[in-house]
Amino acid sequence: MVKKQRTGFEFLACRYAIGVLQSGDFTELDECIHRASLARLSGISALRYSKLSFEECVAKLAIADKSVKSTQLIEHNANFLIECLSLPANALELVTFILVLNAHAPLRHMLSAVEANDLHDQLEISLCEQLAIDVDQAREVVKTLFGFGLLKDMNLMHPSDLEIPEHLRMQLRKTKISSKEELLSAVLIESDAAAFNINEFPHINSNLVCNYLENAVLAELTGINVLFYGPPGVGKSEFARALSDHLSRYLFEVRAVSIKDGQFTDDERAPKIDKQRVSYLQFINQMLNANNQSMLLIDECESLFISADLQYSKEQLHRLLEKNNVPSIWITNHVECIEESFLRRFKLVLEFPQPTRQMVQSLATEAFAGLKVSNKFVQQLVPTANLSHALIANAAHVAKTIGSKGKEAEQIIMDVVESSLRAADLWNDEPSYQQALDFDITLLNIKQAAAELEQIRYAIERNEPIRVLLSGPAGTGKTAFAHYLAQQCQRDINRVKCSDVLDKYVGESEKNVARLFQTAHRDKQILLLDEVDSLLSSRERLHNQYEIQLVNELLTQMECFTQPLFAATNFDSLLDKAVLRRFDFKLDCDYLKTHQVQQLYKQLLAVKTLTATEQSYLEQLRNLTVGDFAILARRIKFLPAQNHRSSALQLLNEENKRKAIKPQIGFI
């Protein structure tokens, strides 16, 4: 048989047990309390099989104190609670009794047996007489302890139910408590150090939340609650840490805690976890005030609101949000799960959208330091949809842990990003715009003044709702120019195709148009309407009412749009007249000039000097575009070992002929 370990509180437990038992009827008590219970209570194993009378066994409970340190610890903590909670001095014995009751389980079991014998009223009166406190005053003390979250129940008629929450029970029986912070140390889990500066979140209104919290604390206001919401991994927790660092306040996370092998552990699987977290919040706010230089962080808070009326009342949460003493930051990935009655009790509600391209590039550059990844790779990674702080950090961590560099690191980063986004069903598998040749602004020829290009760029950098129409032959760089500007200005661009708009059902195409513009407005995207002549044909040429309605819807949305808008067409003569006057800039893109043709030819074929034949031949090709050279680049890529110099001229000549104006047959 395993020998039971002594708790060190047998002396005090026996002292209280004697007082209770001696005031009762020994005959009745003898029937409901076993000798084994008295043996466990006192640590005297001989009592288990003693033939003494019950009264004589009770007398044996008058034991010496063999654990003076444990007794002193309990008495110290009882005195601390009296002072900390401003309880009356004559409540000391009652508080000591409650601590012993929770430190020594056999005392609780004995009292439970007494209660089962229907001696409730006598037990309450007997206890109060022994503890030298009036019954009504004792009830008020117990009520106060319950209000501070130090007791789960406040019925003094059932003293065995005066249970201290587990996390506090461990503290009060093992640690000499000298401050509120020490008492709260089991539930106040210090948050990680801030990894970012608050200025590294330009897409968040940090000035608003900083100014509010600073002034609210200065004014000693209660009910200071701020809600951060947005998709996972966008930096809500990191911003909270940066915020507390900026405000010079300690940030503590309120999590569920359980006891395992005598140690405190985070336990997200604990039963009634939300009820536990709410009780911790109440306890912390009862114990602390707004001037203690602390802030609370309640992550994944949506479950607390979902559990309202299941594990506790809504009123309990309402009161907490209205009266909490400690400024609190609440974080959720699912704001839709929080009822309006809760939302309107938050003083500030801030959305955390996906980080901007500029921010992603800055984060990626910093995270990938030392991995020797190319700037081109970072530029290609930045536009990836749903890329977050956490995902960038994770990808960098894996690459650095493996010890990869350069191309290998780039592949690992892409693998981590793609697999993580696929798991969350956020990976975009749709084919995206790809260029065979990198865009070169010096190869874009427009018939208008070159200064207009700089004006367009300036407007995009200032996020002006500029509208640009790009027209001209296919392959002259219209679509590539829009993508180039978006990349240079670190803006997201949404290329709209006919398939994104047109629908077989009447009225649905207009809804698709409205949805595309609303999304671009919300996410601050540049819109590119490619092959716009298929969507905005002249209404004079249209015969069906639904086609005219689509043009009307597009015109209306264009006028209301708040972001930069580009439209590209090879057939501007087909556009509705009302469309043309809605564009601020109309750029006519033209064919390559002779020196540009020769430049591209030498670049792709890796030759320094042209032969006389090549030079003469290329001078005759006046209808070539960058798109034609993109075809040549792809041919070279397909057969890299082959000498393409002889076939290149033939390919370019064929492409040139396709665009040459054919003479019409007829009479003058």
XYZ file of C-alpha atoms in Angstrom:
668
model
C 0.000 0.000 0.000
C 1.301 3.445 -0.916
C 1.856 5.588 2.155
C -0.026 8.894 2.030
C 2.247 11.934 2.196
C 1.677 14.479 4.944
C 0.539 17.890 3.754
C 2.089 19.832 6.630
C -1.273 21.299 7.617
C -2.420 18.518 9.975
C -2.020 20.671 13.100
C -4.322 23.461 11.935
C -6.770 21.022 10.329
C -7.086 19.047 13.551
C -7.573 22.233 15.569
C -10.594 23.194 13.447
C -11.898 19.618 13.331
C -11.876 19.336 17.135
C -13.950 22.482 17.439
C -16.539 21.191 14.969
C -16.723 17.628 16.304
C -16.832 18.505 19.989
C -19.832 20.767 19.424
C -21.823 17.945 17.823
C -23.552 14.775 18.988
C -20.808 12.119 19.236
C -23.264 9.265 18.767
C -24.498 10.671 15.462
C -20.985 11.683 14.403
C -19.673 8.204 15.161
C -22.142 6.833 12.621
C -21.147 9.179 9.760
C -17.399 9.644 10.266
C -15.074 6.666 9.932
C -11.951 6.224 12.047
C -9.959 6.181 8.794
C -11.067 9.760 8.127
C -9.658 10.852 11.483
C -6.426 8.986 10.717
C -6.003 10.806 7.410
C -6.947 14.107 9.037
C -4.302 13.868 11.780
C -1.674 11.693 10.124
C -2.009 9.211 13.059
C -2.384 5.874 11.272
C -3.156 4.061 14.583
C -6.545 5.766 14.722
C -7.645 3.794 11.664
C -8.023 0.595 13.706
C -8.405 2.112 17.184
C -10.911 0.556 19.595
C -11.228 3.798 21.497
C -14.577 5.536 21.667
C -15.268 8.243 19.099
C -14.935 10.928 21.779
C -11.532 9.544 22.763
C -10.448 9.472 19.114
C -11.420 13.130 18.743
C -9.319 13.952 21.810
C -6.337 12.322 20.077
C -6.582 15.004 17.352
C -4.943 17.506 19.732
C -1.559 16.963 18.087
C 1.634 18.985 18.230
C 2.628 21.172 15.322
C 5.326 19.277 13.430
C 5.271 21.629 10.439
C 5.695 25.053 11.945
C 6.808 26.570 8.603
C 3.604 25.419 6.883
C 1.511 26.859 9.712
C 3.368 30.154 9.536
C 2.951 30.269 5.737
C -0.836 29.806 5.954
C -1.137 32.385 8.733
C 1.025 34.848 6.752
C -1.125 34.441 3.627
C -4.314 34.820 5.678
C -2.983 38.085 7.100
C -2.028 39.216 3.589
C -5.572 38.608 2.294
C -7.080 40.471 5.253
C -4.912 43.501 4.504
C -5.091 43.251 0.700
C -8.883 42.941 0.542
C -9.539 45.325 3.479
C -11.377 42.632 5.466
C -12.175 43.152 9.185
C -9.402 42.081 11.555
C -11.646 39.571 13.352
C -12.031 37.673 10.034
C -8.459 36.349 10.322
C -9.450 32.985 11.802
C -12.184 32.516 9.171
C -9.751 33.225 6.310
C -7.138 30.915 7.900
C -9.789 28.171 8.172
C -10.684 28.539 4.479
C -7.015 28.310 3.464
C -6.498 25.180 5.573
C -9.721 23.679 4.214
C -8.274 24.019 0.700
C -4.762 22.914 1.656
C -5.745 19.744 3.561
C -8.318 17.564 1.746
C -9.179 15.289 4.748
C -10.667 18.299 6.582
C -12.960 18.966 3.613
C -14.001 15.287 3.488
C -14.804 15.290 7.199
C -16.924 18.426 6.917
C -18.711 16.940 3.907
C -19.641 13.938 6.041
C -20.980 16.229 8.780
C -23.049 18.129 6.211
C -24.469 14.860 4.907
C -25.808 14.203 8.431
C -28.173 17.229 8.137
C -26.329 19.374 10.679
C -26.019 22.389 8.367
C -27.413 25.132 10.625
C -25.556 23.818 13.635
C -22.352 23.549 11.606
C -22.455 27.193 10.468
C -23.156 28.449 13.986
C -20.550 26.128 15.488
C -17.891 27.265 13.046
C -18.558 30.958 13.623
C -18.399 30.485 17.396
C -15.091 28.655 17.056
C -13.726 31.289 14.657
C -14.896 34.127 16.948
C -16.930 35.945 14.311
C -20.600 36.863 13.997
C -22.551 34.728 11.475
C -23.732 37.722 9.434
C -20.255 39.209 9.377
C -18.780 35.833 8.359
C -21.233 35.643 5.455
C -20.156 39.123 4.294
C -16.491 38.093 4.401
C -17.217 34.953 2.371
C -19.255 37.044 -0.081
C -16.295 39.428 -0.497
C -13.898 36.546 -1.143
C -16.327 35.181 -3.728
C -16.591 38.592 -5.396
C -12.801 38.747 -5.758
C -12.767 35.325 -7.406
C -11.067 33.689 -4.420
C -13.957 31.286 -3.833
C -16.114 29.248 -6.207
C -19.078 29.272 -3.780
C -20.162 31.485 -0.884
C -22.569 29.278 1.110
C -21.199 29.137 4.662
C -23.844 26.531 5.551
C -21.850 24.150 3.335
C -18.248 24.964 4.334
C -16.889 22.013 2.348
C -17.956 23.941 -0.787
C -15.794 26.953 0.093
C -13.351 25.949 -2.618
C -10.529 28.205 -3.816
C -9.849 27.994 -7.583
C -7.096 25.498 -8.302
C -4.527 27.984 -9.616
C -4.813 30.118 -6.468
C -5.006 27.149 -4.147
C -1.528 26.072 -5.231
C -0.147 29.588 -4.731
C -1.636 30.086 -1.293
C -0.495 26.738 0.125
C 3.063 26.784 -1.227
C 4.155 30.416 -1.576
C 4.451 33.187 0.990
C 2.487 35.929 -0.768
C 3.611 39.520 -0.205
C 1.991 41.378 -3.102
C -1.001 41.242 -5.418
C 1.334 40.533 -8.327
C 2.653 37.428 -6.538
C -0.872 36.214 -5.927
C -1.720 36.753 -9.595
C 1.469 35.197 -10.949
C -0.331 31.923 -11.698
C -2.748 33.587 -14.104
C -0.682 36.540 -15.331
C 1.461 35.033 -18.076
C 3.952 37.609 -19.320
C 3.754 38.041 -23.071
C 6.762 37.634 -25.342
C 8.986 40.648 -25.966
C 7.977 42.891 -28.871
C 9.672 41.878 -32.132
C 8.580 44.979 -34.048
C 8.411 48.716 -33.520
C 4.965 50.294 -33.563
C 6.004 52.364 -36.590
C 6.378 49.154 -38.586
C 2.578 48.902 -38.856
C 1.802 51.813 -41.201
C -1.523 50.295 -42.276
C -2.845 50.526 -38.687
C -4.010 53.754 -37.049
C -1.475 53.432 -34.236
C -1.709 57.123 -33.274
C -5.395 56.743 -32.455
C -5.009 53.726 -30.173
C -1.848 55.102 -28.500
C -3.394 58.491 -27.765
C -6.589 56.924 -26.472
C -4.858 54.475 -24.110
C -2.425 57.099 -22.812
C -5.186 59.579 -21.969
C -7.645 56.971 -20.679
C -5.067 55.627 -18.218
C -4.077 59.143 -17.211
C -7.727 59.907 -16.429
C -7.971 56.612 -14.453
C -10.930 55.464 -16.541
C -12.415 51.995 -16.221
C -13.827 49.826 -18.992
C -10.824 50.407 -21.306
C -11.168 47.658 -23.923
C -9.765 47.596 -27.474
C -10.650 44.901 -30.017
C -8.247 43.887 -32.813
C -9.735 41.750 -35.580
C -8.530 40.372 -38.900
C -7.327 37.170 -40.579
C -4.723 34.968 -38.842
C -1.090 35.971 -39.019
C -1.518 39.653 -39.925
C 0.285 40.911 -36.821
C -2.466 41.534 -34.258
C -0.538 39.998 -31.346
C 2.748 41.532 -32.493
C 1.127 44.958 -32.681
C -0.261 44.499 -29.146
C 3.256 43.739 -27.899
C 4.695 46.701 -29.778
C 1.902 48.875 -28.348
C 2.594 47.869 -24.739
C 6.306 48.477 -25.322
C 5.552 51.928 -26.759
C 3.347 52.779 -23.760
C 5.937 51.377 -21.292
C 3.414 48.959 -19.811
C 3.735 45.276 -18.959
C 1.654 43.007 -21.178
C 0.167 39.862 -19.651
C -1.755 37.183 -21.524
C -4.841 35.687 -19.907
C -4.934 31.985 -20.729
C -6.420 28.857 -19.200
C -4.232 27.292 -16.520
C -4.327 23.823 -14.996
C -2.193 21.982 -12.463
C -0.143 19.013 -13.649
C 2.302 17.223 -11.342
C 2.149 20.188 -9.027
C 3.108 22.654 -11.775
C 1.109 25.325 -13.581
C 0.580 24.597 -17.278
C -1.350 26.252 -20.084
C -4.253 23.955 -20.862
C -6.357 24.839 -23.892
C -8.234 21.543 -23.497
C -9.382 22.163 -19.940
C -13.116 21.646 -19.375
C -15.106 24.876 -19.339
C -11.992 26.725 -20.434
C -13.932 29.903 -21.256
C -15.514 30.037 -17.820
C -12.051 29.690 -16.341
C -10.637 32.526 -18.432
C -13.546 34.817 -17.553
C -13.062 34.066 -13.845
C -9.357 34.900 -14.217
C -10.232 38.207 -15.897
C -12.639 39.087 -13.106
C -10.111 38.127 -10.438
C -7.298 40.126 -12.066
C -9.486 43.219 -12.446
C -10.658 42.974 -8.853
C -7.093 42.748 -7.597
C -5.425 45.353 -9.800
C -6.152 48.953 -10.696
C -5.394 51.003 -13.827
C -2.234 52.492 -12.294
C -0.294 49.241 -11.970
C 1.482 49.678 -15.346
C -0.081 46.507 -16.762
C -2.172 45.676 -19.812
C -4.010 42.430 -20.511
C -4.031 40.494 -23.783
C -6.963 38.139 -24.416
C -6.177 36.227 -27.620
C -8.751 34.183 -29.574
C -11.412 35.911 -27.527
C -14.351 34.935 -29.777
C -14.886 31.700 -27.800
C -15.519 33.733 -24.625
C -18.447 35.467 -26.312
C -19.760 32.288 -27.940
C -19.858 30.590 -24.522
C -21.931 33.388 -22.960
C -25.206 31.972 -21.596
C -23.695 28.467 -21.762
C -20.949 28.643 -19.132
C -21.800 32.066 -17.660
C -24.228 34.902 -18.275
C -23.992 37.612 -20.924
C -24.527 40.139 -18.170
C -21.324 38.906 -16.537
C -19.346 39.685 -19.696
C -21.153 43.003 -20.218
C -20.224 44.073 -16.699
C -16.612 42.998 -17.221
C -16.320 45.067 -20.417
C -17.879 48.087 -18.742
C -16.047 48.035 -15.399
C -12.639 46.365 -15.858
C -9.815 48.212 -14.088
C -6.918 47.010 -16.251
C -6.708 48.203 -19.895
C -7.300 45.151 -22.080
C -6.604 44.222 -25.699
C -8.888 41.567 -27.135
C -7.899 39.707 -30.318
C -10.050 37.658 -32.686
C -9.802 36.116 -36.143
C -13.592 35.818 -36.301
C -15.262 39.096 -35.432
C -18.477 37.800 -37.030
C -18.850 35.465 -34.020
C -19.162 38.391 -31.582
C -22.654 39.769 -31.023
C -23.380 43.453 -31.497
C -24.181 43.888 -27.788
C -20.570 42.978 -27.003
C -19.018 44.893 -29.902
C -20.547 48.211 -28.895
C -18.993 47.897 -25.426
C -15.467 48.057 -26.873
C -14.139 51.591 -26.810
C -12.069 51.003 -29.968
C -12.421 48.354 -32.681
C -9.526 48.160 -35.165
C -9.372 46.030 -38.292
C -6.055 44.436 -39.249
C -6.126 43.912 -43.018
C -3.567 41.952 -44.987
C -0.300 43.952 -44.992
C 0.371 46.197 -47.974
C 2.929 45.238 -50.617
C 5.300 47.846 -49.239
C 5.030 46.357 -45.772
C 5.394 42.770 -47.038
C 8.537 43.752 -48.946
C 10.000 45.423 -45.875
C 9.187 42.401 -43.682
C 10.527 39.934 -46.232
C 13.765 41.862 -46.747
C 14.381 41.924 -43.004
C 13.321 38.303 -42.393
C 15.385 36.899 -45.280
C 18.576 38.719 -44.273
C 21.510 36.310 -44.469
C 19.736 33.867 -46.812
C 21.204 35.512 -49.938
C 17.894 35.510 -51.799
C 17.727 37.789 -54.835
C 15.777 41.036 -55.049
C 13.964 39.587 -58.038
C 12.736 36.678 -55.893
C 11.442 39.067 -53.208
C 9.666 41.114 -55.894
C 8.004 37.950 -57.218
C 7.008 36.805 -53.724
C 5.527 40.119 -52.541
C 2.335 39.995 -54.698
C 1.408 36.558 -53.285
C -2.129 36.812 -51.927
C -2.684 36.274 -48.165
C 1.014 36.627 -47.308
C 1.255 37.526 -43.618
C 3.820 38.461 -40.954
C 3.689 34.999 -39.431
C 4.060 33.182 -42.735
C 7.092 35.238 -43.778
C 8.700 34.621 -40.382
C 7.979 30.869 -40.552
C 9.414 30.523 -44.061
C 12.575 32.392 -43.046
C 12.885 30.251 -39.907
C 12.713 26.970 -41.869
C 15.268 28.134 -44.456
C 17.687 29.361 -41.770
C 17.250 26.218 -39.666
C 18.124 24.039 -42.658
C 21.066 26.324 -43.437
C 20.128 26.940 -47.054
C 21.254 29.917 -49.136
C 20.477 31.495 -52.485
C 18.323 29.506 -54.919
C 17.876 26.663 -52.425
C 16.583 29.098 -49.794
C 14.233 30.647 -52.355
C 12.741 27.246 -53.168
C 12.307 26.372 -49.480
C 10.604 29.710 -48.793
C 8.184 29.170 -51.692
C 7.461 25.590 -50.555
C 6.667 26.765 -47.005
C 4.485 29.632 -48.224
C 2.555 27.505 -50.711
C 2.003 24.514 -48.372
C 0.820 26.766 -45.526
C -1.586 28.715 -47.744
C -2.882 25.516 -49.356
C -3.608 24.052 -45.922
C -5.677 27.148 -45.106
C -7.334 27.032 -48.561
C -5.828 30.447 -49.321
C -3.433 29.530 -52.118
C -4.357 31.131 -55.419
C -4.054 28.498 -58.150
C -5.398 30.720 -60.900
C -2.926 31.477 -63.720
C -1.514 34.977 -63.299
C -0.043 37.478 -65.711
C 3.435 36.359 -66.804
C 5.962 38.290 -68.877
C 8.486 36.511 -71.098
C 10.624 39.675 -70.951
C 11.106 42.044 -68.040
C 9.354 45.334 -68.703
C 11.645 48.146 -69.841
C 10.096 51.617 -69.701
C 12.530 52.838 -72.384
C 10.884 50.457 -74.868
C 7.408 51.937 -74.340
C 6.709 54.366 -77.187
C 3.727 56.668 -76.822
C 2.524 59.318 -79.249
C 1.846 61.733 -76.380
C 4.485 63.691 -74.452
C 6.777 61.542 -72.299
C 6.014 63.811 -69.325
C 2.553 62.213 -69.079
C 4.149 58.947 -67.909
C 5.716 60.743 -64.969
C 2.415 62.462 -64.146
C 0.662 59.082 -64.070
C 3.301 57.621 -61.773
C 3.096 60.634 -59.457
C -0.697 60.280 -59.203
C -0.451 56.572 -58.292
C 2.169 57.252 -55.614
C -0.271 59.752 -54.081
C -3.114 57.225 -54.423
C -5.148 59.535 -56.625
C -8.119 57.954 -58.478
C -6.481 58.464 -61.874
C -7.981 56.838 -65.011
C -5.680 55.859 -67.883
C -6.651 54.423 -71.275
C -3.900 52.519 -73.077
C -4.494 51.790 -76.742
C -2.373 50.551 -79.624
C -1.270 47.379 -81.396
C -0.985 44.123 -79.494
C 2.363 43.561 -77.775
C 3.338 47.227 -77.382
C 3.413 46.938 -73.553
C 0.016 48.279 -72.489
C -0.738 45.579 -69.900
C 2.915 45.314 -68.878
C 3.054 49.080 -68.224
C 0.144 48.914 -65.760
C 1.771 45.985 -63.919
C 5.118 47.790 -63.935
C 3.652 50.893 -62.292
C 1.866 48.779 -59.673
C 5.120 47.052 -58.826
C 7.112 50.279 -58.718
C 4.537 51.896 -56.414
C 4.150 48.659 -54.397
C 0.442 48.405 -55.061
C -1.779 45.394 -55.662
C -3.278 45.222 -59.130
C -6.332 43.242 -60.194
C -6.433 42.390 -63.898
C -10.079 42.078 -64.939
C -10.855 39.805 -67.886
C -14.148 39.254 -69.721
C -14.642 35.964 -67.900
C -14.561 37.827 -64.572
C -17.536 39.918 -65.646
C -19.777 38.266 -68.186
C -22.503 35.913 -66.964
C -25.174 33.966 -68.822
C -27.953 35.260 -66.540
C -29.428 38.721 -67.055
C -28.312 41.163 -64.359
C -25.481 38.988 -63.021
C -22.807 40.669 -65.160
C -23.663 44.037 -63.605
C -23.420 42.478 -60.132
C -20.003 41.065 -61.005
C -18.845 44.526 -62.094
C -20.094 46.102 -58.855
C -18.415 43.368 -56.799
C -15.060 43.820 -58.577
C -15.052 47.573 -58.007
C -16.159 47.246 -54.372
C -13.423 44.706 -53.647
C -10.779 46.896 -55.295
C -12.021 49.904 -53.297
C -11.941 47.975 -50.019
C -8.515 46.402 -50.615
C -7.056 49.547 -52.249
C -6.233 47.717 -55.488
C -5.383 49.165 -58.873
C -7.893 47.905 -61.454
C -6.798 46.943 -64.960
C -9.632 46.360 -67.456
C -7.865 44.309 -70.129
C -9.336 44.112 -73.639
C -11.808 46.746 -72.452
C -13.399 47.072 -75.921
C -15.200 43.770 -75.243
C -16.863 45.337 -72.171
C -17.313 48.980 -73.170
C -18.330 48.795 -76.814
C -20.153 51.783 -78.244
C -23.821 51.613 -77.220
C -24.726 52.693 -80.749
C -23.476 49.313 -81.973
C -25.320 47.290 -79.303
C -28.757 45.780 -79.846
C -29.610 44.041 -76.560
C -30.760 45.902 -73.478
C -28.617 43.796 -71.118
C -25.485 44.764 -73.106
C -26.331 48.458 -72.738
C -26.987 47.941 -68.997
C -23.510 46.456 -68.580
C -21.883 49.481 -70.238
C -23.939 51.816 -68.027
C -22.903 49.923 -64.890
C -19.216 50.082 -65.840
C -19.409 53.817 -66.553
C -21.112 54.457 -63.204
C -18.584 52.370 -61.261
C -15.659 54.091 -63.023
C -16.905 57.521 -61.948
C -17.278 56.432 -58.311
C -14.028 54.453 -58.105
C -11.513 55.707 -55.518
C -8.388 53.907 -56.762
C -6.229 54.130 -59.920
C -7.868 52.563 -62.991
C -6.214 51.355 -66.210
C -7.947 50.115 -69.332
C -6.177 48.503 -72.288
C -7.481 47.934 -75.807
C -6.211 47.206 -79.295
C -9.367 48.773 -80.780
C -10.091 52.136 -79.189
C -12.316 53.068 -82.136
C -14.880 50.539 -80.865
C -15.227 52.169 -77.443
C -18.292 54.125 -76.386
C -17.802 57.888 -76.730
C -18.787 58.418 -73.105
C -15.947 56.107 -72.084
C -13.245 58.174 -73.733
C -14.111 61.381 -71.896
C -13.948 59.591 -68.538
C -10.190 58.922 -68.846
C -7.708 61.499 -67.547
C -4.956 60.201 -69.813
C -5.269 58.489 -73.195
C -1.963 56.951 -74.257
C -1.448 55.657 -77.800
C 1.268 53.007 -77.733
C 3.306 52.592 -80.913
C 5.706 50.130 -82.561
C 9.381 49.859 -81.672
C 11.865 52.223 -83.292
C 14.795 50.820 -85.295
C 17.405 51.316 -82.541
C 15.084 49.568 -80.044
C 14.611 46.631 -82.422
C 18.367 46.281 -82.787
C 18.864 46.597 -79.017
C 16.409 43.772 -78.254
C 17.793 41.587 -81.036
C 21.352 41.813 -79.646
C 20.105 41.342 -76.075
C 18.158 38.134 -76.770
C 20.737 36.545 -79.086
C 23.620 37.630 -76.852
C 25.579 39.278 -79.664
C 27.609 42.455 -79.376
C 27.672 43.482 -83.036
C 25.189 43.041 -85.866
C 26.242 41.910 -89.307
C 25.554 44.252 -92.198
C 22.817 41.891 -93.403
C 21.135 41.800 -89.978
C 21.315 45.567 -89.609
C 19.827 46.164 -93.040
C 17.116 43.578 -92.533
C 16.071 44.904 -89.118
C 15.830 48.471 -90.429
C 13.053 47.368 -92.762
C 10.906 45.907 -89.944
C 8.768 48.876 -88.852
C 5.854 47.015 -87.248
C 7.579 45.078 -84.465
C 6.594 45.162 -80.789
C 8.102 43.924 -77.546
C 5.547 41.124 -77.757
C 7.197 39.874 -80.961
C 10.534 39.644 -79.188
C 8.793 37.826 -76.333
C 7.929 35.098 -78.871
C 11.596 34.927 -79.861
C 12.588 34.702 -76.170
C 10.239 31.757 -75.669
C 11.628 29.980 -78.764
C 15.149 30.355 -77.381
C 13.994 29.042 -74.011
C 12.475 25.935 -75.631
C 15.741 25.053 -77.431
C 18.540 26.836 -75.547
C 21.358 24.803 -77.182
C 20.347 25.720 -80.730
C 21.831 28.672 -82.642
C 18.771 30.885 -83.222
C 20.584 33.673 -85.057
C 19.670 32.368 -88.507
C 15.985 31.759 -87.711
C 15.416 34.919 -85.641
C 15.228 37.241 -88.637
C 12.713 34.985 -90.359
C 10.491 34.831 -87.238
C 10.577 38.615 -86.775
C 9.837 39.175 -90.473
C 6.756 36.938 -90.258
C 5.473 38.806 -87.193
C 6.106 42.121 -88.922
C 4.093 41.034 -92.008
C 1.094 40.087 -89.864
C 0.715 43.701 -88.780
C 1.579 45.374 -92.085
C -1.355 47.261 -93.663
C -2.616 45.251 -96.625
C -3.502 47.329 -99.768
C -7.176 47.205 -100.629
C -8.378 46.136 -104.101
C -10.731 48.604 -105.836
C -11.136 51.550 -108.219
C -10.052 55.102 -107.613
